[in-house]
PDB file of C-alpha atoms in Angstrom:
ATOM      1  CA  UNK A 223     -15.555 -20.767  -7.982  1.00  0.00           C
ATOM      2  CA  UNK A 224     -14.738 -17.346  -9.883  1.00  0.00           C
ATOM      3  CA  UNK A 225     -15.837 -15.559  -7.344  1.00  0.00           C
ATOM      4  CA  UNK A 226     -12.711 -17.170  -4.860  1.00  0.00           C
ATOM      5  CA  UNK A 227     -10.583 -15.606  -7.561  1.00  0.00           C
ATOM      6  CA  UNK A 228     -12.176 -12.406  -7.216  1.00  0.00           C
ATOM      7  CA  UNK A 229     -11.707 -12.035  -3.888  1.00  0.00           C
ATOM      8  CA  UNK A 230      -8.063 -13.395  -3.233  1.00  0.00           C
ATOM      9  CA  UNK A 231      -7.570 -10.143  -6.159  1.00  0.00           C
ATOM     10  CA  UNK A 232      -9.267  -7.487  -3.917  1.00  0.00           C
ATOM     11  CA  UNK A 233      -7.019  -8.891  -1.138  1.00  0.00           C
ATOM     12  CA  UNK A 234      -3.807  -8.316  -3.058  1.00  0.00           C
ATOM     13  CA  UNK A 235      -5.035  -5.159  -4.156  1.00  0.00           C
ATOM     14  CA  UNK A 236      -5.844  -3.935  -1.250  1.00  0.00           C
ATOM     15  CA  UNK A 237      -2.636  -5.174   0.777  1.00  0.00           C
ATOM     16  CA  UNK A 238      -0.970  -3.707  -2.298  1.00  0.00           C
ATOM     17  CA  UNK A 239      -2.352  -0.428  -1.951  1.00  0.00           C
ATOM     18  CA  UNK A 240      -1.815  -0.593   2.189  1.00  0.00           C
ATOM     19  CA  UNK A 241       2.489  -1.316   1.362  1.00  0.00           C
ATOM     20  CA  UNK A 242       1.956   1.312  -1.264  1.00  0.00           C
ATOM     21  CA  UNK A 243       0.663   3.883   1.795  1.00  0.00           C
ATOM     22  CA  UNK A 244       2.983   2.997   4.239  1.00  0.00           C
ATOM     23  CA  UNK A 245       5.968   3.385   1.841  1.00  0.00           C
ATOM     24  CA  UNK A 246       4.858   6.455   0.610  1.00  0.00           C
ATOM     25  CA  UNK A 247       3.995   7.811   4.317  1.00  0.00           C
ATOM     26  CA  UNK A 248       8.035   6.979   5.206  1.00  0.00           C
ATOM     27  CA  UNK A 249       9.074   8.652   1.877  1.00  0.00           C
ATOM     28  CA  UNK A 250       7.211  11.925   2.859  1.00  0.00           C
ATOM     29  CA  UNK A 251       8.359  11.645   6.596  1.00  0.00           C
ATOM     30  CA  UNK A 252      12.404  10.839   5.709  1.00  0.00           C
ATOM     31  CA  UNK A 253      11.703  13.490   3.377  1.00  0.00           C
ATOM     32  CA  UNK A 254       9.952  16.550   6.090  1.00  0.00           C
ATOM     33  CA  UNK A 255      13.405  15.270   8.267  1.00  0.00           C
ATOM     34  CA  UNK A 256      15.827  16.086   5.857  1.00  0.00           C
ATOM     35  CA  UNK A 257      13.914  19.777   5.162  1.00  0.00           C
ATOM     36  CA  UNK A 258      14.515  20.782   8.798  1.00  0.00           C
TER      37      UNK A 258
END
């Protein structure tokens, strides 16, 4: 049963890390706009 655990973790890490990306891929773009 641990290992259900384990898994639903990677999954939140991972979609963590995906929001994490995205965010920080707007952040870089908003900020390359505003440069111009």
């Amino acid at each position: 049963m641990w290992y259900l655990v384990w898994i639903l973790g990677v999954c939140v890490a991972c979609s963590f890390g995906i929001i994490n990306a995205i965010r920080l891929a707007h952040k870089e773009q908003s900020w390359l706009d505003t440069n111009e």
